[in-house]
Tab-separated table of C-alpha atoms and ligand atoms in Angstrom:
chain	number	residue	atom	x	y	z
A	1	MET	CA	-167.783	14.943	-49.347
A	2	ILE	CA	-167.831	11.706	-51.299
A	3	GLY	CA	-165.268	9.123	-50.180
A	4	VAL	CA	-163.442	7.371	-53.037
A	5	THR	CA	-161.308	4.217	-53.086
A	6	VAL	CA	-159.046	3.905	-56.124
A	7	LEU	CA	-158.094	0.278	-56.792
A	8	GLY	CA	-154.997	0.179	-59.020
A	9	SER	CA	-154.136	3.846	-58.383
A	10	THR	CA	-150.566	3.493	-59.727
A	11	GLY	CA	-151.721	2.408	-63.200
A	12	SER	CA	-152.725	4.438	-66.214
A	13	VAL	CA	-156.439	4.711	-65.297
A	14	GLY	CA	-155.580	5.143	-61.608
A	15	VAL	CA	-153.304	8.119	-62.321
A	16	SER	CA	-155.961	9.733	-64.549
A	17	THR	CA	-158.543	9.195	-61.797
A	18	LEU	CA	-156.377	10.954	-59.208
A	19	ASP	CA	-155.856	13.807	-61.660
A	20	VAL	CA	-159.635	14.308	-61.940
A	21	LEU	CA	-160.168	13.910	-58.177
A	22	ALA	CA	-157.487	16.540	-57.461
A	23	ARG	CA	-159.498	19.030	-59.560
A	24	HIS	CA	-162.494	18.549	-57.243
A	25	ARG	CA	-161.103	18.418	-53.707
A	26	ASP	CA	-164.221	20.233	-52.480
A	27	ARG	CA	-166.359	17.301	-53.603
A	28	PHE	CA	-164.269	14.124	-53.218
A	29	ARG	CA	-162.014	12.736	-50.510
A	30	VAL	CA	-159.533	9.963	-51.338
A	31	VAL	CA	-160.133	7.242	-48.742
A	32	ALA	CA	-157.898	4.435	-50.006
A	33	LEU	CA	-155.318	3.787	-52.722
A	34	THR	CA	-153.997	0.408	-53.848
A	35	ALA	CA	-151.184	-1.057	-55.930
A	36	ASN	CA	-149.523	-4.388	-56.482
A	37	ARG	CA	-145.757	-3.709	-56.183
A	38	ASP	CA	-145.026	-0.094	-57.137
A	39	SER	CA	-144.355	1.280	-53.641
A	40	GLU	CA	-142.479	4.288	-55.027
A	41	ARG	CA	-145.433	5.644	-56.963
A	42	LEU	CA	-147.927	4.750	-54.246
A	43	ALA	CA	-145.806	6.637	-51.695
A	44	GLU	CA	-145.852	9.747	-53.920
A	45	GLN	CA	-149.633	9.424	-54.278
A	46	CYS	CA	-150.073	9.065	-50.499
A	47	ARG	CA	-148.161	12.306	-49.886
A	48	LEU	CA	-150.330	14.129	-52.427
A	49	HIS	CA	-153.764	12.679	-51.663
A	50	HIS	CA	-153.581	11.688	-47.956
A	51	PRO	CA	-155.659	8.477	-48.065
A	52	ARG	CA	-156.642	6.882	-44.769
A	53	VAL	CA	-155.476	3.454	-46.036
A	54	ALA	CA	-152.923	2.314	-48.620
A	55	VAL	CA	-152.880	-1.306	-49.775
A	56	MET	CA	-149.958	-3.068	-51.430
A	57	VAL	CA	-150.932	-6.575	-52.489
A	58	ASP	CA	-147.351	-7.759	-52.202
A	59	PRO	CA	-146.328	-7.919	-48.485
A	60	ALA	CA	-142.672	-7.003	-49.230
A	61	ALA	CA	-143.887	-3.951	-51.162
A	62	ALA	CA	-146.123	-3.038	-48.204
A	63	ARG	CA	-143.032	-3.009	-45.952
A	64	ALA	CA	-141.195	-0.888	-48.527
A	65	LEU	CA	-144.125	1.557	-48.586
A	66	ALA	CA	-144.072	1.866	-44.788
A	67	GLU	CA	-140.339	2.722	-44.950
A	68	ARG	CA	-140.899	5.302	-47.673
A	69	LEU	CA	-143.635	6.993	-45.606
A	70	ALA	CA	-141.822	6.801	-42.257
A	71	ASP	CA	-141.311	10.596	-42.126
A	72	MET	CA	-144.901	11.457	-43.101
A	73	PRO	CA	-146.631	13.297	-40.206
A	74	ASP	CA	-149.997	11.604	-40.722
A	75	PRO	CA	-149.244	8.411	-42.675
A	76	PRO	CA	-152.001	6.111	-43.954
A	77	GLN	CA	-152.604	2.702	-42.447
A	78	ILE	CA	-150.843	0.180	-44.665
A	79	TRP	CA	-152.580	-3.107	-45.420
A	80	SER	CA	-151.544	-5.918	-47.755
A	81	GLY	CA	-152.908	-8.904	-49.651
A	82	VAL	CA	-156.120	-9.504	-51.560
A	83	ALA	CA	-158.044	-9.266	-48.262
A	84	GLY	CA	-156.774	-5.679	-47.944
A	85	LEU	CA	-158.168	-4.895	-51.420
A	86	GLU	CA	-161.550	-6.356	-50.485
A	87	GLN	CA	-161.621	-4.366	-47.244
A	88	VAL	CA	-160.921	-0.987	-48.861
A	89	ALA	CA	-163.525	-1.715	-51.547
A	90	ALA	CA	-166.202	-2.196	-48.896
A	91	MET	CA	-165.217	0.243	-46.124
A	92	PRO	CA	-167.990	2.515	-44.778
A	93	GLU	CA	-166.107	5.801	-45.478
A	94	THR	CA	-166.096	4.964	-49.187
A	95	GLN	CA	-169.065	5.656	-51.424
A	96	TYR	CA	-167.402	5.319	-54.841
A	97	VAL	CA	-164.922	2.618	-55.895
A	98	MET	CA	-162.799	3.072	-59.004
A	99	ALA	CA	-161.921	-0.441	-60.216
A	100	ALA	CA	-158.694	0.093	-62.183
A	101	ILE	CA	-156.703	-3.053	-61.388
A	102	VAL	CA	-155.652	-4.895	-64.535
A	103	GLY	CA	-156.851	-8.459	-65.146
A	104	ALA	CA	-158.867	-11.017	-63.202
A	105	ALA	CA	-156.837	-10.049	-60.090
A	106	GLY	CA	-159.325	-7.181	-59.764
A	107	LEU	CA	-162.334	-9.459	-59.394
A	108	PRO	CA	-162.411	-10.045	-55.582
A	109	PRO	CA	-162.458	-6.322	-54.645
A	110	VAL	CA	-164.888	-5.505	-57.480
A	111	LEU	CA	-167.277	-8.097	-56.104
A	112	ALA	CA	-166.748	-6.798	-52.559
A	113	ALA	CA	-167.635	-3.251	-53.708
A	114	ALA	CA	-170.736	-4.504	-55.529
A	115	ARG	CA	-171.889	-6.470	-52.479
A	116	ALA	CA	-171.319	-3.455	-50.218
A	117	GLY	CA	-173.572	-1.289	-52.426
A	118	LYS	CA	-170.869	1.145	-53.590
A	119	ARG	CA	-171.032	3.139	-56.818
A	120	LEU	CA	-168.739	0.979	-58.928
A	121	LEU	CA	-166.724	2.799	-61.584
A	122	LEU	CA	-165.613	-0.139	-63.674
A	123	ALA	CA	-162.472	0.059	-65.801
A	124	ASN	CA	-161.443	-3.508	-64.922
A	125	LYS	CA	-163.367	-5.184	-67.765
A	126	GLU	CA	-161.746	-8.555	-67.059
A	127	ALA	CA	-163.768	-8.794	-63.804
A	128	LEU	CA	-167.008	-8.606	-65.777
A	129	VAL	CA	-165.752	-11.023	-68.442
A	130	VAL	CA	-164.814	-13.622	-65.815
A	131	ALA	CA	-167.787	-13.201	-63.492
A	132	GLY	CA	-170.515	-11.295	-65.328
A	133	ALA	CA	-173.462	-13.254	-63.903
A	134	LEU	CA	-172.131	-13.195	-60.337
A	135	LEU	CA	-171.311	-9.501	-60.464
A	136	MET	CA	-174.621	-8.434	-62.011
A	137	GLU	CA	-176.468	-10.483	-59.388
A	138	ALA	CA	-174.457	-8.869	-56.567
A	139	LEU	CA	-175.240	-5.404	-57.963
A	140	ALA	CA	-178.952	-6.207	-58.215
A	141	GLN	CA	-179.072	-7.548	-54.661
A	142	SER	CA	-177.253	-4.629	-53.033
A	143	GLY	CA	-178.741	-1.949	-55.286
A	144	ALA	CA	-175.225	-0.746	-56.189
A	145	GLU	CA	-174.755	1.382	-59.307
A	146	ILE	CA	-172.261	0.420	-61.984
A	147	LEU	CA	-170.877	3.118	-64.281
A	148	PRO	CA	-168.630	2.098	-67.154
A	149	ILE	CA	-165.185	3.665	-67.443
A	150	ASP	CA	-164.113	1.962	-70.659
A	151	SER	CA	-164.520	4.890	-73.051
A	152	GLU	CA	-166.688	2.847	-75.433
A	153	HIS	CA	-169.117	1.650	-72.766
A	154	ASN	CA	-169.186	5.044	-71.158
A	155	ALA	CA	-170.094	6.484	-74.569
A	156	ILE	CA	-172.878	3.922	-75.003
A	157	PHE	CA	-174.165	4.683	-71.498
A	158	GLN	CA	-174.287	8.372	-72.451
A	159	CYS	CA	-176.215	7.595	-75.673
A	160	LEU	CA	-178.826	5.329	-74.014
A	161	PRO	CA	-181.994	6.545	-72.272
A	162	PRO	CA	-181.973	6.262	-68.436
A	163	ASN	CA	-184.451	3.349	-68.526
A	164	PHE	CA	-182.300	1.112	-70.770
A	165	GLY	CA	-182.437	-1.507	-67.999
A	166	GLU	CA	-185.946	-2.398	-69.253
A	167	GLY	CA	-184.217	-4.039	-72.232
A	168	LEU	CA	-182.683	-2.595	-75.385
A	169	PRO	CA	-185.603	-3.538	-77.717
A	170	SER	CA	-188.173	-1.958	-75.405
A	171	VAL	CA	-186.306	1.369	-75.454
A	172	GLY	CA	-186.056	1.215	-79.255
A	173	VAL	CA	-182.383	0.254	-79.563
A	174	GLU	CA	-181.491	-1.882	-82.559
A	175	ARG	CA	-177.746	-2.100	-82.194
A	176	ILE	CA	-174.780	-0.972	-80.211
A	177	LEU	CA	-171.907	0.076	-82.478
A	178	LEU	CA	-168.687	-0.456	-80.546
A	179	THR	CA	-165.824	1.476	-82.102
A	180	ALA	CA	-162.244	0.173	-82.233
A	181	SER	CA	-159.108	1.996	-83.307
A	182	GLY	CA	-157.814	-1.195	-84.938
A	183	GLY	CA	-154.541	-0.873	-82.997
A	184	PRO	CA	-151.036	-0.353	-84.365
A	185	PHE	CA	-151.189	-3.263	-86.850
A	186	ARG	CA	-154.497	-2.432	-88.531
A	187	GLN	CA	-152.836	-2.133	-91.924
A	188	TRP	CA	-149.970	-4.588	-91.497
A	189	PRO	CA	-149.866	-7.616	-93.821
A	190	ALA	CA	-150.693	-10.822	-91.909
A	191	GLU	CA	-147.288	-12.394	-92.673
A	192	GLN	CA	-145.439	-9.578	-90.873
A	193	LEU	CA	-147.313	-10.062	-87.578
A	194	ALA	CA	-144.996	-12.898	-86.458
A	195	ALA	CA	-142.147	-10.384	-86.219
A	196	VAL	CA	-144.024	-7.885	-84.026
A	197	THR	CA	-142.094	-6.849	-80.878
A	198	PRO	CA	-143.603	-5.944	-77.473
A	199	GLU	CA	-142.439	-2.337	-78.007
A	200	GLN	CA	-144.335	-2.127	-81.308
A	201	ALA	CA	-147.430	-3.736	-79.787
A	202	CYS	CA	-147.435	-1.293	-76.852
A	203	ALA	CA	-147.138	1.791	-79.110
A	204	HIS	CA	-150.859	2.451	-79.515
A	205	PRO	CA	-151.665	4.982	-82.258
A	206	THR	CA	-154.263	7.002	-80.311
A	207	TRP	CA	-154.349	5.999	-76.590
A	208	ALA	CA	-151.611	5.910	-73.887
A	209	MET	CA	-152.438	2.892	-71.696
A	210	GLY	CA	-150.972	0.094	-69.543
A	211	ARG	CA	-148.985	-2.637	-71.310
A	212	LYS	CA	-151.551	-5.435	-71.036
A	213	ILE	CA	-154.444	-3.451	-72.542
A	214	SER	CA	-152.091	-2.059	-75.208
A	215	VAL	CA	-151.255	-5.599	-76.376
A	216	ASP	CA	-154.956	-6.505	-76.159
A	217	SER	CA	-155.684	-3.550	-78.450
A	218	ALA	CA	-153.024	-4.721	-80.890
A	219	THR	CA	-154.553	-8.245	-81.094
A	220	MET	CA	-158.088	-6.779	-80.893
A	221	MET	CA	-158.755	-9.061	-77.905
A	222	ASN	CA	-159.499	-5.820	-76.089
A	223	LYS	CA	-162.477	-5.273	-78.388
A	224	GLY	CA	-163.520	-8.886	-77.869
A	225	LEU	CA	-163.466	-8.443	-74.071
A	226	GLU	CA	-165.433	-5.238	-74.575
A	227	VAL	CA	-168.107	-7.070	-76.607
A	228	ILE	CA	-168.610	-9.413	-73.631
A	229	GLU	CA	-168.545	-6.442	-71.244
A	230	ALA	CA	-171.203	-4.640	-73.339
A	231	CYS	CA	-173.482	-7.692	-73.266
A	232	TRP	CA	-173.442	-7.713	-69.437
A	233	LEU	CA	-173.656	-3.956	-68.933
A	234	PHE	CA	-176.484	-3.382	-71.386
A	235	GLY	CA	-178.391	-6.674	-71.005
A	236	THR	CA	-178.057	-8.015	-74.515
A	237	ASP	CA	-176.491	-10.827	-76.510
A	238	THR	CA	-173.900	-10.423	-79.260
A	239	SER	CA	-176.540	-10.144	-82.017
A	240	ARG	CA	-177.064	-6.485	-81.034
A	241	VAL	CA	-173.366	-5.597	-80.799
A	242	GLN	CA	-171.360	-4.654	-83.876
A	243	VAL	CA	-167.661	-3.739	-83.920
A	244	VAL	CA	-166.758	-0.808	-86.175
A	245	VAL	CA	-163.113	0.070	-86.796
A	246	HIS	CA	-162.663	3.844	-86.510
A	247	PRO	CA	-158.944	4.689	-86.601
A	248	GLN	CA	-159.190	8.289	-85.301
A	249	SER	CA	-160.695	7.198	-81.893
A	250	VAL	CA	-162.829	10.356	-81.807
A	251	ILE	CA	-166.223	8.659	-81.791
A	252	HIS	CA	-166.082	6.457	-78.695
A	253	SER	CA	-169.159	4.400	-79.661
A	254	LEU	CA	-172.679	4.754	-81.055
A	255	VAL	CA	-176.227	3.540	-80.455
A	256	GLN	CA	-178.562	2.853	-83.379
A	257	TYR	CA	-182.301	3.252	-82.745
A	258	GLN	CA	-185.241	1.719	-84.613
A	259	ASP	CA	-186.352	5.125	-85.963
A	260	GLY	CA	-183.082	5.425	-87.902
A	261	SER	CA	-181.349	7.737	-85.404
A	262	VAL	CA	-177.768	6.960	-84.502
A	263	LEU	CA	-176.418	8.706	-81.379
A	264	ALA	CA	-172.680	8.993	-80.843
A	265	GLN	CA	-170.400	10.348	-78.135
A	266	LEU	CA	-167.275	12.153	-79.345
A	267	GLY	CA	-164.220	13.534	-77.617
A	268	ASN	CA	-160.448	13.546	-77.624
A	269	PRO	CA	-159.017	10.175	-76.588
A	270	ASP	CA	-158.402	10.946	-72.907
A	271	MET	CA	-159.626	8.654	-70.119
A	272	ARG	CA	-160.286	11.627	-67.880
A	273	THR	CA	-163.544	12.238	-69.811
A	274	PRO	CA	-165.251	8.914	-68.922
A	275	ILE	CA	-163.717	9.058	-65.429
A	276	ALA	CA	-165.138	12.549	-64.782
A	277	HIS	CA	-168.472	11.496	-66.280
A	278	ALA	CA	-168.783	8.514	-63.939
A	279	LEU	CA	-167.591	10.460	-60.884
A	280	GLY	CA	-169.992	13.315	-61.528
A	281	TRP	CA	-172.999	11.480	-62.960
A	282	PRO	CA	-175.685	12.716	-63.342
A	283	ARG	CA	-173.803	16.044	-63.135
A	284	ARG	CA	-170.908	17.021	-65.396
A	285	LEU	CA	-167.465	17.772	-63.978
A	286	ALA	CA	-164.465	19.524	-65.502
A	287	ALA	CA	-161.879	16.909	-66.461
A	288	GLY	CA	-158.908	18.923	-67.725
A	289	VAL	CA	-159.426	17.456	-71.210
A	290	THR	CA	-158.649	19.599	-74.285
A	291	ALA	CA	-161.820	20.522	-76.179
A	292	LEU	CA	-162.405	18.557	-79.356
A	293	ASP	CA	-161.518	20.556	-82.472
A	294	LEU	CA	-163.479	19.035	-85.348
A	295	PHE	CA	-161.626	21.138	-87.939
A	296	GLN	CA	-158.372	19.646	-86.708
A	297	VAL	CA	-159.881	16.129	-86.779
A	298	GLY	CA	-161.004	16.825	-90.359
A	299	ARG	CA	-162.384	13.399	-91.209
A	300	LEU	CA	-163.817	10.308	-89.554
A	301	ASP	CA	-163.223	6.906	-91.178
A	302	PHE	CA	-164.938	3.569	-90.592
A	303	GLU	CA	-164.193	0.020	-91.722
A	304	ALA	CA	-165.167	-3.537	-90.843
A	305	PRO	CA	-162.767	-5.506	-88.604
A	306	ASP	CA	-160.630	-8.153	-90.321
A	307	LEU	CA	-161.356	-11.282	-88.265
A	308	ALA	CA	-158.853	-13.376	-90.230
A	309	ARG	CA	-155.974	-11.056	-89.329
A	310	PHE	CA	-157.249	-10.515	-85.766
A	311	PRO	CA	-158.537	-13.957	-84.684
A	312	CYS	CA	-158.740	-12.909	-81.005
A	313	LEU	CA	-161.825	-10.833	-81.782
A	314	ASP	CA	-163.490	-13.831	-83.387
A	315	LEU	CA	-162.529	-16.063	-80.431
A	316	ALA	CA	-164.114	-13.598	-78.019
A	317	PHE	CA	-167.345	-13.478	-80.053
A	318	GLN	CA	-167.405	-17.300	-79.996
A	319	ALA	CA	-166.809	-17.398	-76.217
A	320	ALA	CA	-169.568	-14.825	-75.687
A	321	ARG	CA	-171.995	-16.959	-77.688
A	322	GLN	CA	-170.958	-20.138	-75.844
A	323	GLY	CA	-171.386	-18.470	-72.449
A	324	GLY	CA	-170.824	-20.448	-69.237
A	325	THR	CA	-167.140	-20.562	-68.308
A	326	ALA	CA	-165.948	-19.857	-71.887
A	327	PRO	CA	-165.333	-16.096	-71.319
A	328	ALA	CA	-163.415	-16.811	-68.073
A	329	ILE	CA	-161.225	-19.367	-69.889
A	330	LEU	CA	-160.683	-16.963	-72.796
A	331	ASN	CA	-159.626	-14.218	-70.386
A	332	ALA	CA	-157.258	-16.381	-68.321
A	333	ALA	CA	-155.544	-17.839	-71.386
A	334	ASN	CA	-155.201	-14.373	-72.857
A	335	GLU	CA	-153.653	-12.916	-69.674
A	336	VAL	CA	-151.058	-15.703	-69.627
A	337	ALA	CA	-150.341	-15.420	-73.356
A	338	VAL	CA	-149.985	-11.613	-73.246
A	339	ALA	CA	-147.554	-11.859	-70.298
A	340	ALA	CA	-145.543	-14.489	-72.208
A	341	PHE	CA	-145.466	-12.261	-75.297
A	342	LEU	CA	-144.306	-9.262	-73.243
A	343	GLU	CA	-141.518	-11.494	-71.809
A	344	ARG	CA	-140.630	-12.546	-75.400
A	345	ARG	CA	-141.412	-16.210	-74.718
A	346	ILE	CA	-143.975	-16.457	-77.533
A	347	ASP	CA	-144.567	-14.498	-80.738
A	348	PHE	CA	-147.530	-12.214	-81.442
A	349	PRO	CA	-149.668	-14.778	-83.363
A	350	GLY	CA	-148.963	-17.195	-80.481
A	351	ILE	CA	-151.370	-15.199	-78.290
A	352	ALA	CA	-154.408	-16.151	-80.385
A	353	ALA	CA	-153.111	-19.714	-80.808
A	354	ILE	CA	-152.879	-20.235	-77.024
A	355	VAL	CA	-156.322	-18.779	-76.389
A	356	ASP	CA	-157.827	-20.892	-79.170
A	357	GLN	CA	-156.179	-24.092	-77.956
A	358	THR	CA	-157.094	-23.512	-74.298
A	359	LEU	CA	-160.741	-22.879	-75.188
A	360	ALA	CA	-160.807	-25.982	-77.398
A	361	THR	CA	-159.281	-28.217	-74.702
A	362	LEU	CA	-160.950	-27.256	-71.419
A	363	PRO	CA	-164.579	-28.183	-70.747
A	364	ILE	CA	-167.068	-25.308	-70.873
A	365	GLU	CA	-169.219	-25.504	-67.742
A	366	SER	CA	-172.397	-23.739	-66.683
A	367	VAL	CA	-172.016	-20.772	-64.323
A	368	GLU	CA	-175.542	-20.945	-62.986
A	369	GLY	CA	-175.526	-20.496	-59.224
A	370	CYS	CA	-171.714	-20.556	-59.131
A	371	ASP	CA	-169.640	-18.666	-56.557
A	372	LEU	CA	-166.372	-16.739	-56.674
A	373	ASP	CA	-164.281	-19.768	-55.648
A	374	PHE	CA	-165.611	-21.783	-58.589
A	375	LEU	CA	-164.727	-19.000	-61.035
A	376	LEU	CA	-161.281	-18.515	-59.515
A	377	ASP	CA	-160.728	-22.265	-59.921
A	378	VAL	CA	-161.764	-22.108	-63.590
A	379	ASP	CA	-159.366	-19.159	-63.992
A	380	ARG	CA	-156.534	-21.116	-62.287
A	381	ARG	CA	-157.047	-24.226	-64.454
A	382	ALA	CA	-157.134	-22.184	-67.659
A	383	ARG	CA	-153.956	-20.342	-66.628
A	384	ALA	CA	-152.187	-23.631	-65.905
A	385	HIS	CA	-153.131	-25.003	-69.323
A	386	ALA	CA	-152.098	-21.831	-71.133
A	387	GLU	CA	-148.807	-21.649	-69.188
A	388	GLN	CA	-147.933	-25.143	-70.358
A	389	MET	CA	-148.430	-24.001	-73.920
A	390	THR	CA	-145.959	-21.165	-73.413
A	391	GLY	CA	-143.419	-23.780	-72.360
A	392	ARG	CA	-143.422	-23.042	-68.635
A	393	GLN	CA	-144.727	-25.756	-66.309
A	394	VAL	CA	-146.878	-24.697	-63.366
A	395	ASN	CA	-148.175	-26.672	-60.368
B	1	NAP	N1	-155.416	2.416	-69.666
B	1	NAP	C1	-156.535	2.758	-70.260
B	1	NAP	O1	-156.604	3.780	-70.949
B	1	NAP	C2	-157.763	1.897	-70.098
B	1	NAP	C3	-158.910	2.215	-70.823
B	1	NAP	C4	-160.058	1.445	-70.631
B	1	NAP	C5	-160.047	0.379	-69.755
B	1	NAP	N2	-158.899	0.081	-69.088
B	1	NAP	C6	-158.907	-1.072	-68.175
B	1	NAP	O2	-158.535	-0.600	-66.885
B	1	NAP	C7	-157.788	-1.586	-66.199
B	1	NAP	C8	-156.444	-0.985	-65.798
B	1	NAP	O3	-155.711	-0.686	-66.977
B	1	NAP	P1	-154.395	0.204	-66.937
B	1	NAP	O4	-154.015	0.418	-68.338
B	1	NAP	O5	-154.605	1.362	-66.037
B	1	NAP	O6	-153.365	-0.838	-66.268
B	1	NAP	P2	-151.906	-0.570	-65.681
B	1	NAP	O7	-151.411	0.770	-66.097
B	1	NAP	O8	-151.101	-1.777	-65.999
B	1	NAP	O9	-152.173	-0.516	-64.087
B	1	NAP	C9	-152.652	-1.635	-63.420
B	1	NAP	C10	-152.884	-1.333	-61.956
B	1	NAP	O10	-153.264	-2.572	-61.317
B	1	NAP	C11	-152.301	-2.906	-60.305
B	1	NAP	N3	-152.124	-4.352	-60.326
B	1	NAP	C12	-151.481	-5.102	-61.253
B	1	NAP	N4	-151.520	-6.407	-60.933
B	1	NAP	C13	-152.212	-6.489	-59.770
B	1	NAP	C14	-152.568	-7.563	-58.907
B	1	NAP	N5	-152.223	-8.834	-59.187
B	1	NAP	N6	-153.277	-7.284	-57.796
B	1	NAP	C15	-153.628	-6.009	-57.492
B	1	NAP	N7	-153.295	-4.937	-58.251
B	1	NAP	C16	-152.602	-5.177	-59.384
B	1	NAP	C17	-151.043	-2.169	-60.684
B	1	NAP	O11	-150.183	-1.994	-59.557
B	1	NAP	P3	-148.568	-1.819	-59.763
B	1	NAP	O12	-148.395	-0.449	-60.365
B	1	NAP	O13	-148.013	-1.937	-58.407
B	1	NAP	O14	-148.159	-2.917	-60.705
B	1	NAP	C18	-151.629	-0.853	-61.212
B	1	NAP	O15	-152.009	-0.039	-60.134
B	1	NAP	C19	-157.670	-2.777	-67.148
B	1	NAP	O16	-158.673	-3.691	-66.871
B	1	NAP	C20	-157.908	-2.152	-68.519
B	1	NAP	O17	-158.464	-3.074	-69.430
B	1	NAP	C21	-157.767	0.806	-69.235
């Protein structure tokens, strides 16, 4: 039995992960589940999956969870705080850690899992964007595996040879083609984007996801974060990564080889496919996903991204090229700006404006030899700057 910790189990990826795990109870045992504040959903999940530990980051929510589970015959231990997340990511009973917390908040437990040598199933792309060098070093030192859960990176992983770690050129790879749906505003005129509402931004045309990643898809910042993620996961710089808009979201990404071959991974847009792939790898597991019907799909379209209409993608490419703390600043400013947009404090184009201004104002520092505290401090300073731009003062 393989022990699994699911970080962020109450979210969209977390729920899909538990769905796949429940199909394979003979193979996997849920060791720990975590959430931030949603004690109601975590309580339901505890009754269904019987983890040994449940973590609520928020201490009041942890108390609420204990009350909800008071009548459970064999309740889990309930821990709280970021330290609780780090502990369940590194506990001996756990072999696999699904990292499905949203945002840089997921970084401390992701790093703890990497240091403890767990198989890391990484959905939390922000952790890699903020701390790519630190995380890759931790993985190398502990010998931990990292398997991408983002459907695009999982697709690329599936299309690469097993020895891709030797370097993309040496295994004959010319380019990674990262597909993007283009989001709900792909065809909207630029002048209408100022009137976009949070409800419109969260209504993704092909994927059902959490609110933050849905807005990131609408601005195409999600694709920008994924470009940075791809560079770390596959050991390349941005010159070998091309974004291709593919509105049907059937091809999840492609790899172009020097002999002219282009390999693609296709499937219905359902996160249970990459989740099952990473849980089972190198075996294949049933995921409950409907088989792809190419006759129903009918056609596959491709277009170049419009960087003028979606400046967040361009900003992410620039931050990736700058390196150092630029990606961490980009991510922090974006998290603040997206939250402000969802609270209707800024308009949709304001997201890119805040990210741009924060990157232009704060110094870009080297990350060589840096530790987690340094990166968390960079993240905190960038958040403070971005918050001021939304009109709310922070300490
Ligand atoms: N959704 C997708 O299809 C998809 C696809 C590819 C990659 N991803 C990536 O996967 C990650 C999760 O996305 P999602 O859409 O599943 O997000 P989501 O639905 O918003 O769920 C986020 C999860 O993180 C928890 N959380 C939120 N803030 C936290 C904090 N400060 N500390 C600890 N836990 C916290 C939430 O707990 P509460 O429920 O208590 O708030 C919830 O369990 C993101 O990095 C996203 O980019 C998602």
